[in-house]
Coordinates of C-alpha atoms and ligand atoms in Angstrom, one line a residue:
Chain Q
M1 CA 56.6 117.2 85.2
T2 CA 54.2 119.5 83.5
G3 CA 52.1 121.8 85.7
D4 CA 48.5 121.1 84.7
T5 CA 48.1 117.6 83.4
V6 CA 50.3 115.1 85.3
E7 CA 50.6 111.8 83.5
A8 CA 50.0 108.6 85.4
V9 CA 53.1 107.1 83.8
S10 CA 55.6 108.6 81.5
C11 CA 58.7 106.8 80.2
T12 CA 61.2 108.7 78.1
Q13 CA 63.8 106.6 76.2
L14 CA 63.5 103.9 78.8
A15 CA 66.2 101.3 78.4
Y16 CA 67.1 98.2 80.4
A17 CA 69.4 95.4 79.5
F18 CA 70.1 92.0 81.1
G19 CA 73.7 91.6 80.1
E20 CA 73.6 91.5 76.3
T21 CA 69.8 91.2 76.0
R22 CA 68.4 94.7 75.5
A23 CA 65.0 93.9 77.0
V24 CA 63.7 97.4 76.8
D25 CA 65.3 99.6 74.2
G26 CA 64.2 103.2 73.9
L27 CA 60.6 103.0 75.1
D28 CA 58.6 106.1 75.1
L29 CA 55.3 105.8 76.8
S30 CA 52.7 108.0 78.3
V31 CA 49.7 106.8 80.2
R32 CA 47.0 109.3 81.0
E33 CA 45.3 109.5 84.3
G34 CA 42.2 107.5 84.5
E35 CA 42.6 105.4 81.4
V36 CA 43.0 101.7 80.9
F37 CA 46.2 101.4 79.0
G38 CA 47.1 98.0 77.4
L39 CA 50.7 97.1 76.7
L40 CA 50.6 94.4 74.0
G41 CA 53.3 92.5 72.2
P42 CA 54.8 89.1 71.5
N43 CA 56.6 87.0 74.1
G44 CA 59.9 88.6 75.0
A45 CA 58.9 92.0 73.7
G46 CA 59.9 93.6 77.0
K47 CA 56.5 94.2 78.5
T48 CA 57.3 92.7 81.9
T49 CA 60.7 94.3 82.0
A50 CA 59.2 97.7 81.3
I51 CA 56.6 97.2 84.0
R52 CA 59.4 96.1 86.5
C53 CA 61.2 99.4 85.7
I54 CA 58.0 101.4 86.4
T55 CA 57.4 99.6 89.7
T56 CA 60.9 100.4 90.9
L57 CA 61.9 96.8 90.9
L58 CA 64.6 97.3 88.4
P59 CA 66.9 100.3 88.9
V60 CA 66.9 102.9 86.1
P61 CA 68.6 106.2 85.8
S62 CA 66.6 109.2 86.9
G63 CA 64.7 111.0 84.3
M64 CA 63.5 107.9 82.5
V65 CA 60.4 107.0 84.3
R66 CA 57.9 109.1 86.2
V67 CA 54.8 108.0 88.0
F68 CA 52.3 110.8 88.7
G69 CA 55.3 113.2 88.4
H70 CA 57.5 111.2 90.8
D71 CA 60.8 110.0 89.4
T72 CA 61.2 106.3 90.1
A73 CA 64.9 106.7 90.7
R74 CA 64.7 109.5 93.1
D75 CA 61.4 109.1 94.8
R76 CA 60.8 105.4 95.1
M77 CA 58.7 105.4 98.3
A78 CA 56.3 108.0 96.9
V79 CA 55.9 106.0 93.7
R80 CA 55.3 102.7 95.6
R81 CA 52.6 104.3 97.7
L82 CA 50.6 105.0 94.5
L83 CA 51.0 101.6 93.0
G84 CA 49.1 98.4 93.1
Y85 CA 51.0 95.6 91.4
V86 CA 49.9 92.2 90.2
P87 CA 52.9 90.4 88.7
Q88 CA 52.8 88.0 85.7
Q89 CA 53.6 85.0 88.0
L90 CA 50.9 83.8 90.3
S91 CA 52.1 84.8 93.7
A92 CA 50.3 84.4 97.0
D93 CA 51.7 83.1 100.2
S94 CA 50.4 79.5 100.3
G95 CA 51.0 79.3 104.1
L96 CA 48.6 82.1 104.9
T97 CA 44.9 82.4 104.5
G98 CA 43.4 84.7 101.8
R99 CA 42.5 87.2 104.5
E100 CA 46.0 87.1 106.0
N101 CA 47.5 87.6 102.6
V102 CA 45.5 90.8 102.1
A103 CA 46.1 91.9 105.7
L104 CA 49.8 91.8 105.1
F105 CA 49.5 94.3 102.3
A106 CA 47.2 96.5 104.3
R107 CA 49.9 96.5 107.0
V108 CA 52.8 97.3 104.8
F109 CA 50.7 100.2 103.2
D110 CA 50.2 101.6 106.7
V111 CA 46.4 101.1 106.8
A112 CA 45.5 102.2 110.3
R113 CA 44.7 99.4 112.7
R114 CA 41.2 100.5 113.4
E115 CA 40.1 100.2 109.8
R116 CA 42.3 97.4 108.8
A117 CA 39.9 94.5 109.3
A118 CA 37.1 96.3 107.5
R119 CA 39.3 97.4 104.6
V120 CA 40.6 93.9 104.1
A121 CA 37.1 92.5 104.2
Q122 CA 36.0 95.0 101.6
A123 CA 38.9 94.2 99.3
L124 CA 38.1 90.5 99.6
A125 CA 34.4 91.2 99.0
A126 CA 35.2 93.3 96.0
V127 CA 36.8 90.3 94.3
G128 CA 34.2 87.8 95.5
L129 CA 36.4 85.9 97.9
T130 CA 34.6 86.5 101.2
D131 CA 33.5 82.9 101.5
A132 CA 37.0 81.5 100.9
A133 CA 38.8 84.3 102.9
D134 CA 39.7 82.1 105.8
R135 CA 41.1 79.2 103.8
L136 CA 44.8 78.8 103.2
A137 CA 45.8 80.4 99.8
G138 CA 47.5 77.1 99.0
T139 CA 44.1 75.5 98.5
Y140 CA 42.9 78.2 96.0
S141 CA 42.5 77.5 92.3
G142 CA 44.5 79.7 89.9
G143 CA 41.6 82.0 89.3
M144 CA 41.1 82.5 93.0
V145 CA 44.7 83.3 93.5
R146 CA 44.5 85.9 90.8
R147 CA 41.5 87.5 92.4
L148 CA 43.3 87.3 95.8
E149 CA 46.2 89.2 94.2
L150 CA 43.8 91.8 92.9
A151 CA 42.5 92.2 96.4
Q152 CA 46.0 92.6 97.7
A153 CA 46.6 95.3 95.2
L154 CA 43.4 97.1 95.8
V155 CA 43.5 97.2 99.6
S156 CA 45.7 100.3 99.5
A157 CA 43.4 102.2 97.1
P158 CA 46.2 102.6 94.5
R159 CA 46.0 105.5 92.0
L160 CA 47.7 103.3 89.4
L161 CA 47.0 99.6 89.1
I162 CA 49.6 97.6 87.2
L163 CA 48.6 94.2 86.0
D164 CA 51.0 91.9 84.2
E165 CA 48.8 89.4 82.3
P166 CA 46.1 89.3 85.0
T167 CA 43.9 86.8 83.1
I168 CA 46.6 84.3 82.0
G169 CA 45.3 80.8 82.4
L170 CA 41.8 81.8 83.5
D171 CA 38.6 80.4 82.0
P172 CA 36.4 82.9 80.1
I173 CA 34.1 83.4 82.9
A174 CA 36.9 84.1 85.4
R175 CA 38.5 86.5 82.9
T176 CA 35.3 88.5 82.5
G177 CA 35.0 88.4 86.3
V178 CA 38.5 89.9 86.9
W179 CA 37.7 92.7 84.4
E180 CA 34.4 93.4 86.1
H181 CA 36.1 93.7 89.4
I182 CA 38.7 96.1 88.0
N183 CA 36.1 98.2 86.3
A184 CA 33.9 98.4 89.3
V185 CA 36.8 99.7 91.4
R186 CA 37.7 102.1 88.6
A187 CA 34.2 103.5 88.4
A188 CA 34.4 104.2 92.2
T189 CA 38.0 105.6 92.4
G190 CA 39.0 106.8 88.9
M191 CA 42.2 104.7 89.2
T192 CA 44.5 104.4 86.2
V193 CA 45.2 100.9 84.9
L194 CA 48.3 99.7 83.0
V195 CA 47.8 96.1 81.8
T196 CA 49.5 93.6 79.6
T197 CA 47.7 90.8 78.0
H198 CA 48.0 88.3 75.1
Y199 CA 44.2 88.2 74.7
M200 CA 43.4 90.7 71.9
D201 CA 39.7 90.5 72.4
E202 CA 40.2 91.5 75.9
A203 CA 42.4 94.5 74.9
D204 CA 39.9 95.5 72.3
Q205 CA 37.0 95.4 74.8
Y206 CA 38.5 96.9 77.9
C207 CA 41.5 99.1 77.0
D208 CA 41.0 102.8 76.2
R209 CA 44.3 102.9 74.4
V210 CA 46.8 100.2 73.5
A211 CA 50.5 100.2 72.6
L212 CA 52.0 97.4 70.5
M213 CA 55.5 96.6 71.7
A214 CA 58.2 94.6 69.9
R215 CA 61.9 94.4 70.6
G216 CA 61.8 96.7 73.6
R217 CA 60.0 99.6 72.0
I218 CA 56.6 100.7 70.9
H219 CA 55.6 100.2 67.3
S220 CA 52.0 101.4 67.2
L221 CA 49.9 103.3 69.7
G222 CA 46.2 104.4 69.7
T223 CA 42.8 103.3 70.6
P224 CA 42.0 99.8 69.5
A225 CA 39.6 101.2 66.8
E226 CA 42.3 103.5 65.5
L227 CA 44.8 100.7 65.2
R228 CA 42.3 98.5 63.4
Q229 CA 41.3 101.3 61.0
G230 CA 45.0 102.2 60.4
L231 CA 45.8 98.7 59.3
G232 CA 42.7 98.5 57.2
E233 CA 43.7 101.7 55.4
R234 CA 47.3 100.5 54.9
R235 CA 46.0 97.2 53.5
R236 CA 43.6 98.9 51.2
A237 CA 46.4 101.2 49.9
A238 CA 48.7 98.3 49.4
G239 CA 45.9 96.2 47.9
T240 CA 46.9 93.2 50.1
G241 CA 44.9 91.1 52.6
A242 CA 41.2 90.9 52.8
T243 CA 40.2 94.4 52.0
D244 CA 36.5 93.9 52.4
T245 CA 36.5 92.9 56.1
L246 CA 37.8 95.2 58.8
P247 CA 40.9 93.9 60.5
T248 CA 40.7 92.8 64.1
L249 CA 43.2 93.8 66.8
E250 CA 44.7 90.4 66.4
D251 CA 45.5 91.2 62.8
V252 CA 47.2 94.4 64.0
F253 CA 49.2 92.3 66.5
R254 CA 50.2 89.9 63.7
D255 CA 51.2 92.8 61.5
V256 CA 53.6 94.2 64.1
A257 CA 54.8 90.9 65.6
G258 CA 55.0 88.9 62.5
S259 CA 57.3 91.2 60.6
G260 CA 60.4 89.1 61.0
L261 CA 60.3 88.8 64.7
D262 CA 59.3 85.1 64.9
D263 CA 62.8 83.6 65.5
Q264 CA 63.4 86.0 68.4
S265 CA 60.2 85.7 70.2
G266 CA 60.1 84.3 73.7
D267 CA 63.2 82.5 74.8
F268 CA 63.2 79.3 77.0
R269 CA 62.8 81.2 80.2
D270 CA 59.6 82.8 79.1
V271 CA 58.1 79.6 77.9
R272 CA 59.0 77.8 81.0
S273 CA 57.5 80.5 83.3
T274 CA 54.4 80.6 81.2
R275 CA 54.1 76.9 81.4
R276 CA 54.6 77.0 85.1
T277 CA 51.9 79.5 85.5
A278 CA 49.6 77.5 83.2
K279 CA 50.3 74.4 85.3
R280 CA 49.4 76.2 88.6
V281 CA 46.4 77.6 87.1
G282 CA 45.2 74.5 85.3
Chain U
M1 CA 31.0 85.9 91.0
S2 CA 31.0 89.3 92.7
E3 CA 27.6 89.3 94.3
A4 CA 27.8 89.5 98.1
P5 CA 27.3 86.0 99.3
A6 CA 25.6 85.0 102.5
A7 CA 27.3 86.4 105.5
P8 CA 30.0 84.2 106.9
P9 CA 30.1 84.1 110.7
S10 CA 33.3 86.1 111.3
A11 CA 33.2 88.9 108.7
S12 CA 32.7 92.4 109.7
A13 CA 29.4 94.1 109.4
D14 CA 30.4 96.5 106.7
R15 CA 31.0 94.0 104.0
A16 CA 29.6 96.0 101.1
G17 CA 32.0 95.3 98.2
L18 CA 32.6 98.0 95.6
P19 CA 30.2 96.6 93.0
G20 CA 27.4 97.3 95.5
G21 CA 28.6 100.9 95.5
A22 CA 28.2 101.3 99.2
A23 CA 30.5 103.8 101.0
S24 CA 33.8 102.1 100.7
L25 CA 37.2 102.4 102.4
L26 CA 38.8 101.3 99.2
V27 CA 38.5 104.7 97.5
R28 CA 40.7 106.4 100.1
P29 CA 44.5 105.7 100.2
P30 CA 45.8 105.1 103.7
Q31 CA 47.7 107.8 105.6
P32 CA 51.4 107.2 105.2
R33 CA 53.2 106.6 108.5
A34 CA 55.9 109.1 109.6
G35 CA 59.5 108.1 109.0
W36 CA 60.5 106.8 112.3
R37 CA 57.3 104.8 112.8
L38 CA 57.8 102.9 109.5
L39 CA 60.4 100.4 110.7
P40 CA 58.5 99.2 113.8
A41 CA 55.4 98.9 111.7
R42 CA 57.1 96.7 109.1
V43 CA 58.8 94.6 111.8
A44 CA 55.3 94.1 113.4
A45 CA 53.9 93.1 110.0
M46 CA 56.6 90.5 109.4
C47 CA 56.3 89.1 112.9
A48 CA 52.5 88.9 112.5
V49 CA 53.0 86.8 109.3
E50 CA 55.4 84.5 111.2
L51 CA 52.9 83.9 114.0
Q52 CA 50.1 83.3 111.6
K53 CA 52.2 80.7 109.8
L54 CA 53.1 79.0 113.1
R55 CA 49.5 78.9 114.0
H56 CA 48.5 77.2 110.8
D57 CA 51.3 74.7 110.8
R58 CA 52.9 73.7 114.1
T59 CA 54.6 70.6 112.8
E60 CA 57.9 72.4 112.3
L61 CA 57.8 73.4 116.0
Y62 CA 57.5 69.8 117.0
T63 CA 59.9 68.2 114.5
R64 CA 62.5 70.8 115.4
A65 CA 62.1 70.0 119.1
V66 CA 63.3 66.4 118.5
Q67 CA 66.9 67.2 117.7
P68 CA 67.6 69.4 120.8
A69 CA 65.8 66.9 123.0
L70 CA 68.1 64.1 121.7
W71 CA 71.2 66.2 122.2
L72 CA 70.2 66.9 125.8
L73 CA 69.0 63.4 126.5
I74 CA 71.8 61.4 125.0
F75 CA 74.8 63.7 124.7
G76 CA 74.0 65.6 127.9
Q77 CA 73.3 62.6 130.1
T78 CA 76.2 60.5 128.8
F79 CA 78.8 63.3 129.2
T80 CA 77.4 64.1 132.6
R81 CA 78.4 60.6 133.7
I82 CA 81.8 60.6 131.9
R83 CA 82.8 64.0 133.4
A84 CA 85.2 64.5 130.6
I85 CA 84.5 68.1 129.9
P86 CA 85.5 70.7 132.5
T87 CA 82.3 72.6 133.3
G88 CA 83.3 74.5 136.4
G89 CA 81.5 72.2 138.8
I90 CA 78.0 72.0 137.2
P91 CA 76.5 68.8 135.7
Y92 CA 77.4 68.6 132.0
I93 CA 73.7 68.5 130.9
D94 CA 73.2 71.9 132.7
Y95 CA 76.3 73.2 130.9
L96 CA 75.0 71.9 127.6
A97 CA 71.5 73.3 127.8
P98 CA 72.2 76.9 126.9
G99 CA 74.4 75.7 124.0
I100 CA 71.5 73.6 122.6
I101 CA 69.1 76.5 123.0
A102 CA 71.4 78.6 121.0
Q103 CA 72.0 75.9 118.4
S104 CA 68.3 75.2 117.8
A105 CA 67.7 78.9 117.4
M106 CA 70.5 79.2 115.0
F107 CA 69.2 76.4 112.8
I108 CA 65.9 78.1 112.5
A109 CA 67.5 81.5 111.6
I110 CA 69.8 79.9 109.1
F111 CA 66.7 78.7 107.2
Y112 CA 65.7 82.3 106.4
G113 CA 68.0 82.5 103.4
I114 CA 66.3 79.5 101.9
Q115 CA 62.9 81.0 102.7
I116 CA 63.7 84.3 101.0
I117 CA 64.8 82.5 97.9
W118 CA 61.6 80.6 98.0
E119 CA 59.7 83.8 98.3
R120 CA 61.6 85.2 95.4
D121 CA 60.8 82.2 93.2
A122 CA 57.2 82.4 94.3
G123 CA 57.0 86.1 93.3
I124 CA 56.1 87.1 96.8
L125 CA 59.3 89.0 97.4
N126 CA 58.8 91.1 94.3
K127 CA 55.4 92.1 95.4
L128 CA 56.6 93.2 98.8
L129 CA 59.4 95.2 97.3
V130 CA 56.8 97.2 95.4
T131 CA 55.2 98.3 98.7
P132 CA 56.4 101.4 100.6
T133 CA 58.9 99.2 102.5
P134 CA 62.6 100.1 102.2
R135 CA 64.8 97.1 101.7
S136 CA 66.5 97.6 105.1
A137 CA 63.0 97.6 106.7
L138 CA 62.1 94.4 104.9
I139 CA 65.3 92.7 106.1
T140 CA 64.9 94.0 109.6
G141 CA 61.4 92.7 109.6
K142 CA 62.5 89.3 108.5
A143 CA 65.4 89.3 111.0
F144 CA 63.0 90.0 113.9
A145 CA 60.5 87.4 112.5
A146 CA 63.4 84.9 112.7
G147 CA 64.0 86.1 116.2
L148 CA 60.4 85.6 117.2
K149 CA 60.4 82.1 115.8
S150 CA 63.7 81.3 117.4
L151 CA 62.2 82.5 120.7
V152 CA 59.3 80.2 120.4
Q153 CA 61.8 77.4 119.8
A154 CA 64.0 78.5 122.7
V155 CA 60.9 78.2 125.0
V156 CA 60.4 74.7 123.8
V157 CA 64.0 73.7 124.5
I158 CA 64.0 75.4 127.9
V159 CA 60.9 73.4 128.8
I160 CA 62.6 70.2 127.7
A161 CA 65.7 71.1 129.7
A162 CA 63.6 71.8 132.8
I163 CA 61.9 68.5 132.4
L164 CA 65.3 66.8 132.2
G165 CA 66.2 68.4 135.5
V166 CA 68.4 71.2 134.4
A167 CA 68.6 73.8 137.2
L168 CA 67.6 76.9 135.2
T169 CA 66.8 80.4 136.6
W170 CA 63.2 81.5 136.7
N171 CA 64.2 85.1 137.4
P172 CA 62.0 87.1 134.9
L173 CA 64.6 89.8 134.3
K174 CA 67.2 87.2 133.4
L175 CA 64.7 85.4 131.2
L176 CA 64.1 88.7 129.5
G177 CA 67.9 88.9 128.9
V178 CA 67.8 85.4 127.4
A179 CA 65.0 86.4 125.1
V180 CA 66.9 89.5 123.9
A181 CA 70.1 87.4 123.3
V182 CA 68.1 84.8 121.3
V183 CA 66.4 87.4 119.2
L184 CA 69.7 89.3 118.4
A185 CA 71.5 86.2 117.5
A186 CA 68.7 84.9 115.3
A187 CA 68.7 88.3 113.6
F188 CA 72.3 87.9 112.9
F189 CA 72.2 84.4 111.7
S190 CA 69.1 85.0 109.5
C191 CA 70.8 88.0 108.0
L192 CA 74.0 85.9 107.4
S193 CA 72.0 83.4 105.5
M194 CA 70.0 86.1 103.6
T195 CA 73.3 87.7 102.7
I196 CA 74.6 84.4 101.3
A197 CA 71.3 84.1 99.5
G198 CA 71.9 87.5 97.9
I199 CA 75.3 86.3 96.7
V200 CA 74.5 82.7 95.4
L201 CA 70.9 83.5 94.3
S202 CA 69.9 79.8 94.0
R203 CA 68.3 77.5 96.6
D204 CA 70.5 74.5 95.8
R205 CA 73.8 76.5 96.2
L206 CA 72.4 78.0 99.4
M207 CA 71.6 74.6 100.9
G208 CA 75.2 73.6 100.3
F209 CA 76.4 76.8 102.0
G210 CA 74.0 76.4 104.8
Q211 CA 75.3 72.9 105.6
A212 CA 78.9 74.0 105.2
I213 CA 78.6 76.9 107.7
T214 CA 76.2 75.7 110.4
M215 CA 78.3 72.8 111.7
P216 CA 81.5 74.8 111.9
L217 CA 79.7 77.6 113.6
F218 CA 78.3 75.2 116.1
F219 CA 81.5 73.2 116.8
G220 CA 83.6 76.3 116.6
S221 CA 81.8 77.7 119.6
N222 CA 81.6 77.2 123.3
A223 CA 78.2 75.4 122.9
L224 CA 79.5 71.9 123.7
Y225 CA 82.8 72.6 125.5
P226 CA 84.6 75.5 127.1
V227 CA 87.0 77.6 124.9
S228 CA 89.9 76.6 127.2
V229 CA 89.9 73.0 126.0
M230 CA 90.0 74.0 122.3
P231 CA 93.1 74.0 120.1
G232 CA 94.4 77.4 119.4
W233 CA 93.0 77.8 115.9
L234 CA 89.5 76.8 117.1
Q235 CA 89.8 79.3 119.9
A236 CA 90.4 81.9 117.2
V237 CA 87.2 80.8 115.4
S238 CA 85.3 80.9 118.6
K239 CA 86.5 84.4 119.2
V240 CA 84.8 85.8 116.1
N241 CA 81.8 83.5 116.3
P242 CA 78.7 85.3 117.5
L243 CA 77.3 82.0 118.7
S244 CA 79.9 81.8 121.4
Y245 CA 78.9 85.2 122.8
Q246 CA 75.2 84.2 122.7
V247 CA 76.0 80.9 124.6
D248 CA 78.2 82.8 127.1
A249 CA 75.3 85.2 127.8
L250 CA 72.7 82.4 128.0
R251 CA 74.9 80.4 130.4
G252 CA 75.5 83.4 132.6
L253 CA 71.8 84.3 132.7
L254 CA 70.3 80.8 132.9
L255 CA 72.8 79.1 135.1
G256 CA 74.6 81.9 136.9
T257 CA 78.0 80.9 135.7
P258 CA 80.6 83.7 135.3
A259 CA 79.9 85.5 132.0
H260 CA 80.9 88.7 130.2
L261 CA 77.4 90.0 129.6
A262 CA 78.3 93.5 128.5
T263 CA 80.7 92.2 125.8
D264 CA 78.3 89.5 124.8
F265 CA 75.4 91.9 124.2
A266 CA 77.5 94.5 122.5
V267 CA 78.9 91.9 120.1
L268 CA 75.4 90.5 119.4
V269 CA 74.0 94.0 118.7
V270 CA 76.8 94.9 116.4
A271 CA 76.6 91.6 114.6
A272 CA 72.9 92.0 114.1
L273 CA 73.3 95.5 112.7
L274 CA 76.1 94.5 110.4
G275 CA 74.0 91.5 109.2
I276 CA 71.0 93.7 108.5
A277 CA 73.2 96.1 106.5
A278 CA 74.8 93.4 104.5
A279 CA 71.6 91.5 103.7
S280 CA 69.8 94.8 102.8
S281 CA 72.5 95.9 100.4
L282 CA 72.3 92.5 98.6
L283 CA 68.5 92.2 98.5
G284 CA 68.3 94.1 95.2
R285 CA 70.2 91.2 93.5
L286 CA 67.3 88.9 94.4
A287 CA 64.8 91.2 92.9
R288 CA 66.3 91.2 89.5
Ligands
LIG301 N1 65.8 88.2 84.7 C1 66.2 88.1 83.4 N2 67.5 87.8 83.1 C2 67.9 87.8 81.8 N3 67.1 88.1 80.8 C3 65.8 88.4 81.0 C4 65.3 88.5 82.4 N4 64.0 88.8 82.3 C5 63.7 89.0 81.0 N5 64.8 88.8 80.2 C6 64.9 88.9 78.7 O1 64.4 90.1 78.4 C7 63.6 90.1 77.2 C8 62.2 90.7 77.5 O2 61.5 89.9 78.5 P1 60.1 90.3 79.1 O3 59.9 89.3 80.2 O4 60.2 91.7 79.5 O5 59.1 90.0 77.9 P2 57.6 90.1 77.9 O6 57.2 91.0 76.8 O7 57.0 90.3 79.3 O8 57.2 88.6 77.4 P3 56.0 87.6 77.8 O9 54.9 88.0 76.9 O10 56.5 86.3 77.4 O11 55.7 87.8 79.2 C9 63.5 88.6 76.8 O12 64.4 88.4 75.8 C10 63.9 87.9 78.1 O13 64.6 86.7 77.8
LIG302 MG1 55.8 89.3 80.5

């Protein structure tokens, strides 16, 4: 914890293994307050696992992860109070209405009773779900569930919003919509956003900085423009690839992910859960 | 997609979403509750969810009323005629009613392990675990939600029993005691099944376990017959079975039969606390 500038997230040599699988393996990460930070990388790179460590869902030794200076191992409740979390999997309680789903999160974040209804209504309005608020979430489309989850995360005015593939399975308009909602809230609150996505155009457009992860650690880090330029310069130096056109972020992704990682990307579980999500969304 | 749509009838007046830029509550984090007020608040939150779900879908309430009604109607009336079971001078259907109340409450509570695995699979549990809710508070909340649902069920069975002519007490203080016993026992049984959920981790295995334990718990208790007519080994089972203590308390309170209320409530409180402790300590396994 440094005195003047407290980082929103800092991971030092973060490691987490599921049995033999070293899902996160020496991750160093620092997210600055107020920025939109994109965590990119191929299936199975360890993005979700890293996020689950940061959100206190997976236990890690103290000293590895800090959120606004609070150690996730020692000071769990303080960390959780600062977080809004939208997991990779679509998850709203289908037996409750949209409003009740959001109200539950208002309650467990100790929103005072007198402002609860108004706050819940504002969170729903912020994601454009006012009209559907009193329908059961089980009747929502995938895009609506995602927006509902965003409302659940926003109702507690988090300082750090963590989104694990928030736009998976959404149509282009809904994707833009989700990002508009996020940016509107950011403009008002200065909240920090940590996001993973497989859409490189999205990362390029909305992230202030991105990190490319593979095999549990970070391989490149910088603004999208820096990463694109970096690859362009390397290509020019090596005389490979199309040297006349500037590489896209997708080229950077392929450059990191394609270097001998193909056989180990995404095991069955990932594919299955992605498919499940896709099915619920589609 | 984000423009404020035409006002729906029930929404509050201050509906300005953030895109509008109006003074918004969403920029201020809520004031954290002081330590000791956290637990009651989480219990209230879980109970509110339970009531909301019951309001949206009452079919479970009705379908779950069928079985106890059949027990009372068929088993109760038949054995009242046969007079095979020593009940201490009261009609068998009266004797049976508290046992069936306890049974139907237990069946509901045992379902909570399956529900928490469903919530894990649906990603809901993970999201709740990232809120300022200690694991023990989450489990306590669920336990009391199970208690609340069991209580609603108990009311239904009590009404059925009253319709069938069982002579129950209407003393409000005694009924309050009944409610407390039902809630405590449901807390224990829901925690028992959430504990098993934390061990077996999958819905299918838990279903097997649920079936394997509910019937022995039921038959190994004084719900259907007094402990005195059981073989020795079954008496031993009944002695460590919280269901027996619940039934004893319910019988004493509802029918006025001799009961050991102090012991009964002490056992139920301790069982509920142990259950909460066990289920809380295993909840982390479900989150991984
Ligand atoms: N609960 C689990 N049990 C066992 N292994 C797991 C578990 N969760 C993840 N893994 C493994 O850890 C590795 C990293 O997975 P993780 O889900 O973090 O990747 P990811 O970068 O989020 O991938 P995706 O883009 O597909 O979401 C993978 O090899 C995966 O198989
Ligand atoms: Mg992932």
